[in-house]
C-alpha positions as a LaTeX table, in Angstrom:
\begin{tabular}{lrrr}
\hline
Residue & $x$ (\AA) & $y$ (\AA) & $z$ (\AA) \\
\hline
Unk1 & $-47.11$ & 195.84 & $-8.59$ \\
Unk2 & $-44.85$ & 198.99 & $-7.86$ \\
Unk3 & $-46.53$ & 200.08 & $-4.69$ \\
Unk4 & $-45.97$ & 196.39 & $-3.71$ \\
Unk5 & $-41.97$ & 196.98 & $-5.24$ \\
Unk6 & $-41.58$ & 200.04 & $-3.35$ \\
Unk7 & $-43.09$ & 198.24 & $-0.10$ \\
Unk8 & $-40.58$ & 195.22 & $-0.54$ \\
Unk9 & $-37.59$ & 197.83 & $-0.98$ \\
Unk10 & $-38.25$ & 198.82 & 2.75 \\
Unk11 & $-38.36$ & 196.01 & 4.44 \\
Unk12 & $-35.37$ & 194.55 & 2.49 \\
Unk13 & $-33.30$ & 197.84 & 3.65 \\
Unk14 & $-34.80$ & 196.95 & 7.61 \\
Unk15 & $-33.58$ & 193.82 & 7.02 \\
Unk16 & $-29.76$ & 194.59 & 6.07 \\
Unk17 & $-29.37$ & 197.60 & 8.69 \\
Unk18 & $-30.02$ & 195.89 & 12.05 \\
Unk19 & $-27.81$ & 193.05 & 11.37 \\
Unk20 & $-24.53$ & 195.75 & 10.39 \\
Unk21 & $-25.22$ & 197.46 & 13.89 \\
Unk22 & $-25.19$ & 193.98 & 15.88 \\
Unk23 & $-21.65$ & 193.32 & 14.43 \\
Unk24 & $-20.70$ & 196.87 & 15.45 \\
Unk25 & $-21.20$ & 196.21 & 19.44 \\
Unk26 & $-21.57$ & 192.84 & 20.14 \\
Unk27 & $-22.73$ & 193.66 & 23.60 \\
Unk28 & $-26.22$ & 194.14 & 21.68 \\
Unk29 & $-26.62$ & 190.59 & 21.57 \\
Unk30 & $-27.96$ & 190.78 & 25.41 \\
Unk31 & $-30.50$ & 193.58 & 24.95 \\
Unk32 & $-34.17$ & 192.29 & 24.54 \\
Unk33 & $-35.80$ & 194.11 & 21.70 \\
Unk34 & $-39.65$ & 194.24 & 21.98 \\
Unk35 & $-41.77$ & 193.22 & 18.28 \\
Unk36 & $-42.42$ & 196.26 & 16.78 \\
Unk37 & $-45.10$ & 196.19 & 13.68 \\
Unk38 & $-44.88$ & 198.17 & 10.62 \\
Unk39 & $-48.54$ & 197.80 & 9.40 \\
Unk40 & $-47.24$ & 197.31 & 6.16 \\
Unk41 & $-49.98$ & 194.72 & 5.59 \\
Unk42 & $-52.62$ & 197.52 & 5.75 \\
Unk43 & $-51.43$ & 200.06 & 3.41 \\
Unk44 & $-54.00$ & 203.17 & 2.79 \\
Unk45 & $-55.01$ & 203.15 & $-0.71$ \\
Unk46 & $-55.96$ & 206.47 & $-0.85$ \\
Unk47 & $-53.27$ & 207.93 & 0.51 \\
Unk48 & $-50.98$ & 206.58 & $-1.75$ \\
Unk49 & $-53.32$ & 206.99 & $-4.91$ \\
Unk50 & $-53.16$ & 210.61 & $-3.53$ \\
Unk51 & $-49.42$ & 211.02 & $-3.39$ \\
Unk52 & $-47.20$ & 212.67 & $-5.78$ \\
Unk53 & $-44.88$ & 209.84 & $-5.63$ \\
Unk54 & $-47.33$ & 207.49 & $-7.57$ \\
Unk55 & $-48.54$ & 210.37 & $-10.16$ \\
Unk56 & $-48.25$ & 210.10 & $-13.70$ \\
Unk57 & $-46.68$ & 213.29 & $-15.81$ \\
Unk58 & $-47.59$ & 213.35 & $-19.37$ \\
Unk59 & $-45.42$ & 216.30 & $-19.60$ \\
Unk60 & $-48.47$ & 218.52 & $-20.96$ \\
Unk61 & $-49.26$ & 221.57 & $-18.67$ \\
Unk62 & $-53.42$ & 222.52 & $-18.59$ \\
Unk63 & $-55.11$ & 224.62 & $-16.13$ \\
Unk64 & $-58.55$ & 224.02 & $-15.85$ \\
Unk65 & $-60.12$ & 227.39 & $-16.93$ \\
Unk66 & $-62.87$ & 229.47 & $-14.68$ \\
Unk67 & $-65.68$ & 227.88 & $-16.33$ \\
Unk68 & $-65.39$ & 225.05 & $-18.91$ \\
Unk69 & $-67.10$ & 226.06 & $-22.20$ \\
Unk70 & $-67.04$ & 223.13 & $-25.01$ \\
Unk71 & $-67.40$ & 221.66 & $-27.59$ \\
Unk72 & $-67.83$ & 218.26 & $-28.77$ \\
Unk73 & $-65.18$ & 216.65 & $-31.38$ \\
Unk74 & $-65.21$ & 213.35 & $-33.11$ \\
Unk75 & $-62.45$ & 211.51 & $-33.60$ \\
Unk76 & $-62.62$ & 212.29 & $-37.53$ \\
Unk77 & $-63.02$ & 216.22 & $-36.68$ \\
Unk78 & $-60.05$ & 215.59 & $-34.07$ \\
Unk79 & $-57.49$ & 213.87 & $-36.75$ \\
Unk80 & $-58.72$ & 216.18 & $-39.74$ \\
Unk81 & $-59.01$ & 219.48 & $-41.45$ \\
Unk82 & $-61.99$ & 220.48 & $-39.32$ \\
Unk83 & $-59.95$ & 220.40 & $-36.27$ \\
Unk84 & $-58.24$ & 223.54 & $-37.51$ \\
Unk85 & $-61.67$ & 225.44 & $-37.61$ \\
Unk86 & $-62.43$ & 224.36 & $-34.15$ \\
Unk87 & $-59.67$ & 225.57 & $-32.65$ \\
Unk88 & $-60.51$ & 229.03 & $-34.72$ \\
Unk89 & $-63.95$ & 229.37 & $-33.22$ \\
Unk90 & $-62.29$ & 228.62 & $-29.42$ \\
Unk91 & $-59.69$ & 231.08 & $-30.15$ \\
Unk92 & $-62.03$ & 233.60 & $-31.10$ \\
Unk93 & $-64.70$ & 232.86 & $-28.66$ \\
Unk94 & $-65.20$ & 232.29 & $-24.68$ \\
Unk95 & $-64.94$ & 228.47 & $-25.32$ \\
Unk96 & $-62.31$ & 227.14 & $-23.83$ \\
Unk97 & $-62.86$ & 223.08 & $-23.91$ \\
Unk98 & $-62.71$ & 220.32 & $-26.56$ \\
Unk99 & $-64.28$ & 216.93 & $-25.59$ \\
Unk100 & $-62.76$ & 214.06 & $-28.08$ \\
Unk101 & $-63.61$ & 210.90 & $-28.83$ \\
Unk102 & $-60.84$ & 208.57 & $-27.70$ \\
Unk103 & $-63.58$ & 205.23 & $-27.98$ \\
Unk104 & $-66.64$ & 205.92 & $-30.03$ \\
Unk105 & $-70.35$ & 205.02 & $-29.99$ \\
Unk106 & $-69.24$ & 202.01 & $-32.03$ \\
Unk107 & $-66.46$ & 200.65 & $-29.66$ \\
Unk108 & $-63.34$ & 201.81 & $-31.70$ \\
Unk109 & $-60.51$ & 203.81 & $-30.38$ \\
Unk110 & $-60.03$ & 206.86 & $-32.80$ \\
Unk111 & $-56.34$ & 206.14 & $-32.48$ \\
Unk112 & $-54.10$ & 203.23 & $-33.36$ \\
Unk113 & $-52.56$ & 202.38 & $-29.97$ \\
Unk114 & $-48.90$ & 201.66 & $-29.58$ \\
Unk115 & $-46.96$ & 198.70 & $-29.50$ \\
Unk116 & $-46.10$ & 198.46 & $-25.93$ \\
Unk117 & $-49.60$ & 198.93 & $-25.25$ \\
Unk118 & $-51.77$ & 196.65 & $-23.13$ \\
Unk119 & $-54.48$ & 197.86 & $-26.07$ \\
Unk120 & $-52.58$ & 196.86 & $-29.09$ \\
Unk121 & $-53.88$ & 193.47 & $-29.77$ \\
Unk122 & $-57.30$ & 194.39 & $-29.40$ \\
Unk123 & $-57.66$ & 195.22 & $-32.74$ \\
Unk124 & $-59.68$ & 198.47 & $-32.09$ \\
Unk125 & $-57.71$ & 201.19 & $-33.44$ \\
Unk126 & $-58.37$ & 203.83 & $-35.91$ \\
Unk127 & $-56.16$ & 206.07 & $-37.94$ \\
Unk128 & $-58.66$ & 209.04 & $-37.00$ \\
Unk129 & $-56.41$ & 210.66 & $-35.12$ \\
Unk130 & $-52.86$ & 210.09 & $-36.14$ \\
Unk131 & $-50.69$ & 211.67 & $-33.76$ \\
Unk132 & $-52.84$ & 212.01 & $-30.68$ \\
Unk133 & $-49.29$ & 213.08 & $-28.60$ \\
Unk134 & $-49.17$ & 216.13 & $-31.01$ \\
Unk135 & $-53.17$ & 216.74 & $-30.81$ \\
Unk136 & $-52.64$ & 217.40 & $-27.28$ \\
Unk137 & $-49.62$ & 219.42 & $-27.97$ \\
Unk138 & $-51.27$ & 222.23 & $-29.83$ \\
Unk139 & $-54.14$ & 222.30 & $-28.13$ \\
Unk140 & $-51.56$ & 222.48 & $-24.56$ \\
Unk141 & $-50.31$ & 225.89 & $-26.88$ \\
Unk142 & $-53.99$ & 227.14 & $-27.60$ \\
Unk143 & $-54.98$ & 226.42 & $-23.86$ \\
Unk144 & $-57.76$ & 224.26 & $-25.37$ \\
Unk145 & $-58.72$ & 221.90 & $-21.95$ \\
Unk146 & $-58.64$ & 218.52 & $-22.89$ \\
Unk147 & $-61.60$ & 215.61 & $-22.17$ \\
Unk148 & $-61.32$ & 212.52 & $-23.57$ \\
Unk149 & $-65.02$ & 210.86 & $-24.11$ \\
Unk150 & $-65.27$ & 206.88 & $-23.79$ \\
Unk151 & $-68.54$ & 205.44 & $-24.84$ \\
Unk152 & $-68.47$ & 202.35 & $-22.13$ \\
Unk153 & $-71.34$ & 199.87 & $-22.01$ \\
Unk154 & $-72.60$ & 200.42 & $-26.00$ \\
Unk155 & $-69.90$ & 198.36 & $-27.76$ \\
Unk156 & $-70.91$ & 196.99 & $-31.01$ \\
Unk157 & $-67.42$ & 196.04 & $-31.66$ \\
Unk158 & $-66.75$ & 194.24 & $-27.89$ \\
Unk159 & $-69.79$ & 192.55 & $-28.20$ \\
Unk160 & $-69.06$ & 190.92 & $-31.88$ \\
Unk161 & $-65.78$ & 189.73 & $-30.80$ \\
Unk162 & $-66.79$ & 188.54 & $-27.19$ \\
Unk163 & $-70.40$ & 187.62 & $-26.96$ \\
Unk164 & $-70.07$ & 186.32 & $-23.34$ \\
Unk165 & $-70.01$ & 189.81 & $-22.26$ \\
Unk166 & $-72.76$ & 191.29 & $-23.57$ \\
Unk167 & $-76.65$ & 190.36 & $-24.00$ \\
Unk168 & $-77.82$ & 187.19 & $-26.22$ \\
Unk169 & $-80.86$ & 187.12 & $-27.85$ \\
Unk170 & $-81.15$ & 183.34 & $-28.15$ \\
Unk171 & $-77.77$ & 182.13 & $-30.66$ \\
Unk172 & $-77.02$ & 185.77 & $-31.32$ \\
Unk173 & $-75.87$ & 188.90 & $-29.49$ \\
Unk174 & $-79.03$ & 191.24 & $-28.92$ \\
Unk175 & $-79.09$ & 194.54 & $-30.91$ \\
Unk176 & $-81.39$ & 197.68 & $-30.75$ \\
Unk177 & $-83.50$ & 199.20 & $-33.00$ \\
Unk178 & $-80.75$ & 201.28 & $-34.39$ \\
Unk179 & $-78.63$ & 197.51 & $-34.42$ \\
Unk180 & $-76.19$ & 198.56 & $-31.85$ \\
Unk181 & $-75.26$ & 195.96 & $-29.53$ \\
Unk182 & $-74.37$ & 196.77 & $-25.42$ \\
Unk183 & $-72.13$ & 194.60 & $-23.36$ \\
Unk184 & $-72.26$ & 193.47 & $-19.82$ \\
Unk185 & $-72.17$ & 196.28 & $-16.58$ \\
Unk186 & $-72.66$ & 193.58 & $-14.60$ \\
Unk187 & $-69.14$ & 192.17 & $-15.96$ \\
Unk188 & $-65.81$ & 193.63 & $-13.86$ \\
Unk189 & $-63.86$ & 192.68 & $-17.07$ \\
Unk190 & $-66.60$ & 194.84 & $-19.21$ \\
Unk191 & $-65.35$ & 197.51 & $-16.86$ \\
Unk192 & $-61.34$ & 197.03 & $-16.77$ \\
Unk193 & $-61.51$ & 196.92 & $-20.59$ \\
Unk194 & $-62.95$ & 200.84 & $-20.24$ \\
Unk195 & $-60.45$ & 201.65 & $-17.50$ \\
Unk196 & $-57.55$ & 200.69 & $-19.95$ \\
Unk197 & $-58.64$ & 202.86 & $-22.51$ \\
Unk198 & $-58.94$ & 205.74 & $-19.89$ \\
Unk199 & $-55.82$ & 204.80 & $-18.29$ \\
Unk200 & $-53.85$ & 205.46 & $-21.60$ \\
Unk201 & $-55.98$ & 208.74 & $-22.58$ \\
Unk202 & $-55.00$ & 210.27 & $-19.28$ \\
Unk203 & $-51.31$ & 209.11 & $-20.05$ \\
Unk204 & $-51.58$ & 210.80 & $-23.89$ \\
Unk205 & $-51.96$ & 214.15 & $-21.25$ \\
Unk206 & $-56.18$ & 214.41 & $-21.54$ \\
Unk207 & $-57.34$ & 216.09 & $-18.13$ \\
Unk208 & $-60.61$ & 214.90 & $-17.83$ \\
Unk209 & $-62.11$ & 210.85 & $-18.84$ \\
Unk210 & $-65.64$ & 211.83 & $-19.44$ \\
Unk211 & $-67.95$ & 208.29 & $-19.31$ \\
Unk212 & $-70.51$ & 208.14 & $-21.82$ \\
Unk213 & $-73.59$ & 205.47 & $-21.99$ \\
Unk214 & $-72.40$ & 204.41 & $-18.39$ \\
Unk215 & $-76.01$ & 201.86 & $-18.46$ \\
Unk216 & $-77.84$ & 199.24 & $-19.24$ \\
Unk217 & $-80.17$ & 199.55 & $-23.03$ \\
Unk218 & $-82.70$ & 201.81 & $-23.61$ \\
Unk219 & $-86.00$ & 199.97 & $-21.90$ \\
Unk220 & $-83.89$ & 196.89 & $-20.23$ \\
Unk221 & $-86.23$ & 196.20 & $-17.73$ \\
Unk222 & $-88.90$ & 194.55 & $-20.29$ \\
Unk223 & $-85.72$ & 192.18 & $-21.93$ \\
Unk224 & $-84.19$ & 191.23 & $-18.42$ \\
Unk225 & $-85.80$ & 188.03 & $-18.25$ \\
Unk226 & $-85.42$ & 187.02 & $-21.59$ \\
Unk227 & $-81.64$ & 187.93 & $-22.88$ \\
Unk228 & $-79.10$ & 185.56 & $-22.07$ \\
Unk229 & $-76.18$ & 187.17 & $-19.85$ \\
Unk230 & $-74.51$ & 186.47 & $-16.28$ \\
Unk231 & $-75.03$ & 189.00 & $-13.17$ \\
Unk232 & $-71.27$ & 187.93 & $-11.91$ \\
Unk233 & $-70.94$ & 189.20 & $-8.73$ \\
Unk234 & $-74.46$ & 190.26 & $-8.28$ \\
Unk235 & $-76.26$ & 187.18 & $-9.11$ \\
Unk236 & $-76.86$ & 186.42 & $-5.35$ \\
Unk237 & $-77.90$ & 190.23 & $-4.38$ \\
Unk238 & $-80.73$ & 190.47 & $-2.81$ \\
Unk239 & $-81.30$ & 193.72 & $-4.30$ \\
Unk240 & $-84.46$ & 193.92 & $-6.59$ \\
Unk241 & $-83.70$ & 193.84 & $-10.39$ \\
Unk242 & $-83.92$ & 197.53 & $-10.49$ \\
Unk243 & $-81.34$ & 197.76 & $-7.72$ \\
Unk244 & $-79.20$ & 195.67 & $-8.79$ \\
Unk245 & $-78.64$ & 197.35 & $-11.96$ \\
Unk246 & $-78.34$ & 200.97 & $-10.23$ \\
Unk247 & $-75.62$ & 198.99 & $-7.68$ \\
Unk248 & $-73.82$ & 197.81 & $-11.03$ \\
Unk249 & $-73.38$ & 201.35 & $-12.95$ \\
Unk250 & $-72.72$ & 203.35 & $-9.84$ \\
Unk251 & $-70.42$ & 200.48 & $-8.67$ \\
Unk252 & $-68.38$ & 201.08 & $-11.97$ \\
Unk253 & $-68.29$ & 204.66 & $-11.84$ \\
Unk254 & $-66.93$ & 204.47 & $-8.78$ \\
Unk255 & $-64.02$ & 201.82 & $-9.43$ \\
Unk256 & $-63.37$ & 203.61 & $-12.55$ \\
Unk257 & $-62.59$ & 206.89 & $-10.56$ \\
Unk258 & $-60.78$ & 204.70 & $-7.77$ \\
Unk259 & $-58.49$ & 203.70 & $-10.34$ \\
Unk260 & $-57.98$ & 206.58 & $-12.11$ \\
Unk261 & $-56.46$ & 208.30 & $-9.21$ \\
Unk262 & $-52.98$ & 207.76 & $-9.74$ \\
Unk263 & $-53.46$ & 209.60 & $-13.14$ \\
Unk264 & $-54.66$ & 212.71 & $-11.77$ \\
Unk265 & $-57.74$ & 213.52 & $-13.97$ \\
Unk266 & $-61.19$ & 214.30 & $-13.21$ \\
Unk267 & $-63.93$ & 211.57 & $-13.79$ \\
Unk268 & $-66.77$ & 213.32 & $-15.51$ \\
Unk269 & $-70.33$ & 210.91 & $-16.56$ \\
Unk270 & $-72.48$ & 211.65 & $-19.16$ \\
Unk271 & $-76.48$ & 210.97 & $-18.19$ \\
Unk272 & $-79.82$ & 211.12 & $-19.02$ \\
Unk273 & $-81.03$ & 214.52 & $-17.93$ \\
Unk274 & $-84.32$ & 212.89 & $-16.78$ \\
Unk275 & $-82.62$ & 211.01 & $-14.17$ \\
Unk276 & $-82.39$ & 214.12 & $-12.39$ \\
Unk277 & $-86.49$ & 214.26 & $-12.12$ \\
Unk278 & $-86.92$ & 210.16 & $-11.19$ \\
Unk279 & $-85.49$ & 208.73 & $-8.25$ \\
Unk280 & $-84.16$ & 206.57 & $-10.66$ \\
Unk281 & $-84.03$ & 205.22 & $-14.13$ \\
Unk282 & $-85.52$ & 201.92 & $-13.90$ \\
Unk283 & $-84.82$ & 200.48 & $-16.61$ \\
Unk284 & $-80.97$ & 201.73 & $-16.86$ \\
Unk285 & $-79.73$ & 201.80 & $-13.69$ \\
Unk286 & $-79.01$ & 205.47 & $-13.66$ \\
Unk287 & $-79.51$ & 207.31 & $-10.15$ \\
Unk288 & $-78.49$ & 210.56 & $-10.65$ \\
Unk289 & $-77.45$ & 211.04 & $-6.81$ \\
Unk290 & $-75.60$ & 207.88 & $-6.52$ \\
Unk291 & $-74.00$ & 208.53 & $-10.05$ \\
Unk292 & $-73.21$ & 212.30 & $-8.83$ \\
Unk293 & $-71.79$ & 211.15 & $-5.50$ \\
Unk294 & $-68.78$ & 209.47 & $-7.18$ \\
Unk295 & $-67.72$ & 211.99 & $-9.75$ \\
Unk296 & $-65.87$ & 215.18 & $-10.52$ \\
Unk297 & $-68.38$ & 216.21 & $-12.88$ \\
Unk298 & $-72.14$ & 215.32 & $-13.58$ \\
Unk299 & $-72.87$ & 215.95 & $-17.66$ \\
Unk300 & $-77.01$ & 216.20 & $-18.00$ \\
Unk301 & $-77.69$ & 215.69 & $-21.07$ \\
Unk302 & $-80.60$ & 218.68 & $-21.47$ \\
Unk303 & $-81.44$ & 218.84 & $-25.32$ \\
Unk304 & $-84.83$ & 220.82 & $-25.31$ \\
Unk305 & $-86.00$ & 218.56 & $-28.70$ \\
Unk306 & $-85.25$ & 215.16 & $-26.38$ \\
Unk307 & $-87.82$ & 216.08 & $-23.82$ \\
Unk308 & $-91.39$ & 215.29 & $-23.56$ \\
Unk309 & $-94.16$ & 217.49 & $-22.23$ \\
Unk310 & $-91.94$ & 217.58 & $-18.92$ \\
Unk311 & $-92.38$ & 220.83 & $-16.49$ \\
Unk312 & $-95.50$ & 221.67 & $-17.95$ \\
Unk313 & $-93.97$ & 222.63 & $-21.41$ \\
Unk314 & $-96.07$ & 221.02 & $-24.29$ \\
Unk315 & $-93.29$ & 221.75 & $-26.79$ \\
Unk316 & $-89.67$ & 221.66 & $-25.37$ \\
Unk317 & $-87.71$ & 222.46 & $-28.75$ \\
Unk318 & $-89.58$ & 225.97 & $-28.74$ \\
Unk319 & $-88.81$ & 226.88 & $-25.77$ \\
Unk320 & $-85.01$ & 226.39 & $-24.73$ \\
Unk321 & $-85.07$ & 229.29 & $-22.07$ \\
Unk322 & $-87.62$ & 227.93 & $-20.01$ \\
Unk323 & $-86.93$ & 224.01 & $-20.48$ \\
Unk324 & $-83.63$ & 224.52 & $-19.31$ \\
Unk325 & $-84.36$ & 226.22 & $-16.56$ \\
Unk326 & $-86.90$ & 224.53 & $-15.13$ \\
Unk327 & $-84.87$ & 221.48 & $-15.49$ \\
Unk328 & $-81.72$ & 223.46 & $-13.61$ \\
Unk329 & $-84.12$ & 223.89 & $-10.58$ \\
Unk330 & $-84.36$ & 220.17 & $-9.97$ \\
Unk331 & $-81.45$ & 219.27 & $-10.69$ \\
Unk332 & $-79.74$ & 221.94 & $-7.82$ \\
Unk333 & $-82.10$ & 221.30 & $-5.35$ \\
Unk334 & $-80.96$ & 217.38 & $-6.18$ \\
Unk335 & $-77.30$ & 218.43 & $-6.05$ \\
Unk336 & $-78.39$ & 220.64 & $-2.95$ \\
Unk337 & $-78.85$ & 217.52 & $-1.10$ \\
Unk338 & $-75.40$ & 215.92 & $-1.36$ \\
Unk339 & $-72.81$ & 216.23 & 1.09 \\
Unk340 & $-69.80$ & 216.72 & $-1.61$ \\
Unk341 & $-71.76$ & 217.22 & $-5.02$ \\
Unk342 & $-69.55$ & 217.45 & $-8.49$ \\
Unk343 & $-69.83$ & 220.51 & $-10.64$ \\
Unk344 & $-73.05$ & 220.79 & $-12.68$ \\
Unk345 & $-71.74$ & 220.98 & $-16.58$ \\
Unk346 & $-74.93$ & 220.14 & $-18.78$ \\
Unk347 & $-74.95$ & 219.26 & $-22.18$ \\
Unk348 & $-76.59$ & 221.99 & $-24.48$ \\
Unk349 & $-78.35$ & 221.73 & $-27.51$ \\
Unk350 & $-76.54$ & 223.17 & $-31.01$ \\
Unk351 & $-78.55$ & 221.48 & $-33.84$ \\
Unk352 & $-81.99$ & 221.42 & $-35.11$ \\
Unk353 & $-84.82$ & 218.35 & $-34.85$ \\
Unk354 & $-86.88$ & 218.19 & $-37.52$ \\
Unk355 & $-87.70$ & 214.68 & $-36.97$ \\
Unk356 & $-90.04$ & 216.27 & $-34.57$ \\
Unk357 & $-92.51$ & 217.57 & $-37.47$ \\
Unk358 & $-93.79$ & 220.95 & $-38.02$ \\
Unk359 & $-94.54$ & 223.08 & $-35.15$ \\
Unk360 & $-93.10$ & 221.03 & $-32.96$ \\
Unk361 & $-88.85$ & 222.11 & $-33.24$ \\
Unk362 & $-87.44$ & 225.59 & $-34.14$ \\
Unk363 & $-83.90$ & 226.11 & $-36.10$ \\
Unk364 & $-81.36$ & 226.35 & $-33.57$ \\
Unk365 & $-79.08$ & 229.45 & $-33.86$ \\
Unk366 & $-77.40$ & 232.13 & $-32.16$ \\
Unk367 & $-80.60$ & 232.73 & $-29.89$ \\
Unk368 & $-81.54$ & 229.36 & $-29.18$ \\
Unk369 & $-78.10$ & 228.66 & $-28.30$ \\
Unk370 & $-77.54$ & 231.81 & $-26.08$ \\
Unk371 & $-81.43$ & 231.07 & $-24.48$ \\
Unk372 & $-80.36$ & 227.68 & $-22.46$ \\
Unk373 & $-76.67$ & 229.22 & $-21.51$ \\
Unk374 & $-78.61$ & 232.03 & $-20.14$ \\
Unk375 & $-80.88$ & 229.37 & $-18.16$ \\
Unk376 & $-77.94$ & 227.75 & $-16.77$ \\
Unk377 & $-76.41$ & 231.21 & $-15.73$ \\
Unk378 & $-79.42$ & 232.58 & $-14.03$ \\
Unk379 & $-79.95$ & 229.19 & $-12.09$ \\
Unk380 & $-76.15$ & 229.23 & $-10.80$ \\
Unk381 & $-74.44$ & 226.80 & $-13.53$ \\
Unk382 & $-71.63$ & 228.53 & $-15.27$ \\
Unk383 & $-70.63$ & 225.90 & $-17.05$ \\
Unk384 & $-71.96$ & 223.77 & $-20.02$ \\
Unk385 & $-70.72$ & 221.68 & $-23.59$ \\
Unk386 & $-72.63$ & 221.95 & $-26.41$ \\
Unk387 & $-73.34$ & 219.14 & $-28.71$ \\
Unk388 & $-73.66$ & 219.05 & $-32.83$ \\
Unk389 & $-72.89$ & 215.54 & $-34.01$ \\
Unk390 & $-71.40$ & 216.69 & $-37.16$ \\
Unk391 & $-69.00$ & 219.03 & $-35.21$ \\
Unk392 & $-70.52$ & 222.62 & $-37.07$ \\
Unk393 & $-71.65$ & 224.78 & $-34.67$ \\
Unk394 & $-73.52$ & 228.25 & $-34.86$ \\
Unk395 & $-71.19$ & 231.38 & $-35.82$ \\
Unk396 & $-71.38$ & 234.65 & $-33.78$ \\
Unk397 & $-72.49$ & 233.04 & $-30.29$ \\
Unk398 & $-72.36$ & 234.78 & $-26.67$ \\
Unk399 & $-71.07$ & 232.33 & $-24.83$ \\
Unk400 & $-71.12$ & 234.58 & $-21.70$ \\
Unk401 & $-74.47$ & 236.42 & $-22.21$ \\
\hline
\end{tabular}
């Protein structure tokens, strides 16, 4: 509506000026003046998206360091005394990053928005973080670089309140095993909903909108035919199923990032590192190329204990060394292969998995930690975030070995 403001402003000025300079020399009247066109009908998006004119200033100042190093932060860790101690361990370390929850794996916002907001209404908000403006504000004085995680298409919370855009299993909306419920990718106003949250995190001053659980459930492709839920726009694709579902995530990734322009922020995604090995995720619709091709930054997510016997390893979660750098290898020579390809920023492993029994996991610590940024280092990728759900990470790390 501005652009189209600013646009209008023009022509209305045209419009006054020629008729002043007629009155000034009447002998004008006789001259024949040929059409001229303005091409003001065909305005390039991009180049205004791209112009200074049309950028938002949060007023926060962040350079984006010579390698990110982070961390992850919840949106209780974020708003509470723990957020203290993380900004400690990045002051005393080579970290340098903090990614935040601004919308959680639930649907929330860890925030109450504002009243002027377009997200007010929504009912979403949580007091998690209190005073997100001030959040940003110290960590602008620790030169802590700020990414603000939204968890898009699992949305327990969307899908309660609007279960015509998410997945019905018969009467009710569909849940996993873990009773988490997904909404619709194939739904445009599935993905505006996200782009409104990122919209306002990049306005709060975050540099970075990092895209989490951008695709379809866990094994979709064996519930396609049976959940209730409308394709939109690519109901008369004549894509196969599987295509149709890649078209849908990378179609949102790239709108998302399209809109997001104006706001000057990176677009980061979060994926399954084992996209990188398949040409794609069937069942998903995560290609990791098409996915990569329309990003700032690709996020693998690499956890030694969440691999099978992949590479020729029997037992991953003993060795993080040579998982993770087998796994770099692919996904280079993947990366290798683009024409523009984003930086490589995995996500690391800082917890233990004993769920995998006896024999089968090791303690993470200082070692295991240092092992797979070592991997990344030796195969070319200097930067990585490491991930501990409960926000307490190992003491005494290299993060630079």
């Amino acid at each position: 509506m501005k652009k189209m403001k600013f646009l209008s402003s023009l022509l209305l000025a045209a419009a006054v000026v020629i008729p002043t300079m007629a009155h000034a020399d009447e002998t004008i009247k006789d001259i024949e003046f040929a059409e001229r066109t303005y091409g003001f009908e065909a305005v390039d998006e991009a180049i205004v998206a791209s112009s200074k004119l049309f950028r938002y200033d949060s007023g926060l100042v962040f350079e984006y360091p010579d390698a990110v190093r982070g961390i992850y932060v919840t949106g209780h860790s974020a708003g509470g005394a723990r957020f203290e101690k993380l900004l400690n361990l990045i002051g005393s370390t080579d970290l340098n990053a903090m990614v935040i929850d601004i919308k959680d794996d639930f649907g929330y916002l860890t925030y109450k928005p504002q009243e002027d907001s377009p997200l007010f209404g929504l009912g979403i908000g949580k007091p998690y973080i209190k005073d997100p403006q001030k959040m940003l504000k110290t960590l602008e004085e620790n030169k802590v670089y700020p990414i603000a995680r939204i968890v898009v298409f699992k949305d327990s919370v969307l899908a309660e309140q609007r279960p015509d855009l998410s997945f019905m299993d018969g009467d009710q909306v569909w849940k996993n095993g873990r009773k988490e419920s997904f909404v619709n990718p194939f739904m445009k106003e599935v993905w505006d909903h996200n782009v409104q949250i990122a919209i306002e995190a990049a306005k709060m001053g975050f540099k970075e909108i990092q895209f989490d659980y951008v695709r379809f459930p866990e094994g979709f492709e064996k519930r396609a035919d049976v959940l209730g839920y409308t394709m939109e726009d690519y109901k008369d694709s004549e894509l196969d199923p599987v295509q149709r579902r890649v078209e849908a995530v990378t179609d949102f990734v790239a709108y998302a990032r399209e809109q997001l322009k104006p706001y000057d922020v990176d677009v980061s995604v979060d994926i399954f590192g084992y996209s990188a090995t398949l040409p794609e995720a069937p069942g998903i619709g995560q290609n990791f190329s098409k996915i990569s091709e329309n990003v700032d930054v690709i996020s693998s997510m690499i956890y030694p204990s969440h691999w099978t016997s992949y590479f020729g390893i029997s037992k991953p979660d003993l060795e993080p060394y040579r998982l993770v750098s087998e796994y770099a290898k692919v996904e280079n020579a993947k990366l290798g292969e683009l024409e523009n390809p984003p930086t490589s920023r995995p996500w690391l492993q800082d917890f233990s998995a004993p769920w995998l029994g006896a024999g089968n996991y090791l303690r993470y610590g200082k070692n295991e930690v240092e092992a797979q940024i070592k991997a990344l280092q030796d195969n070319g990728i200097n930067e990585f975030l490491l991930w501990n759900a409960g926000n307490s990470y190992t003491e005494g790390v290299d993060y630079t070995p």
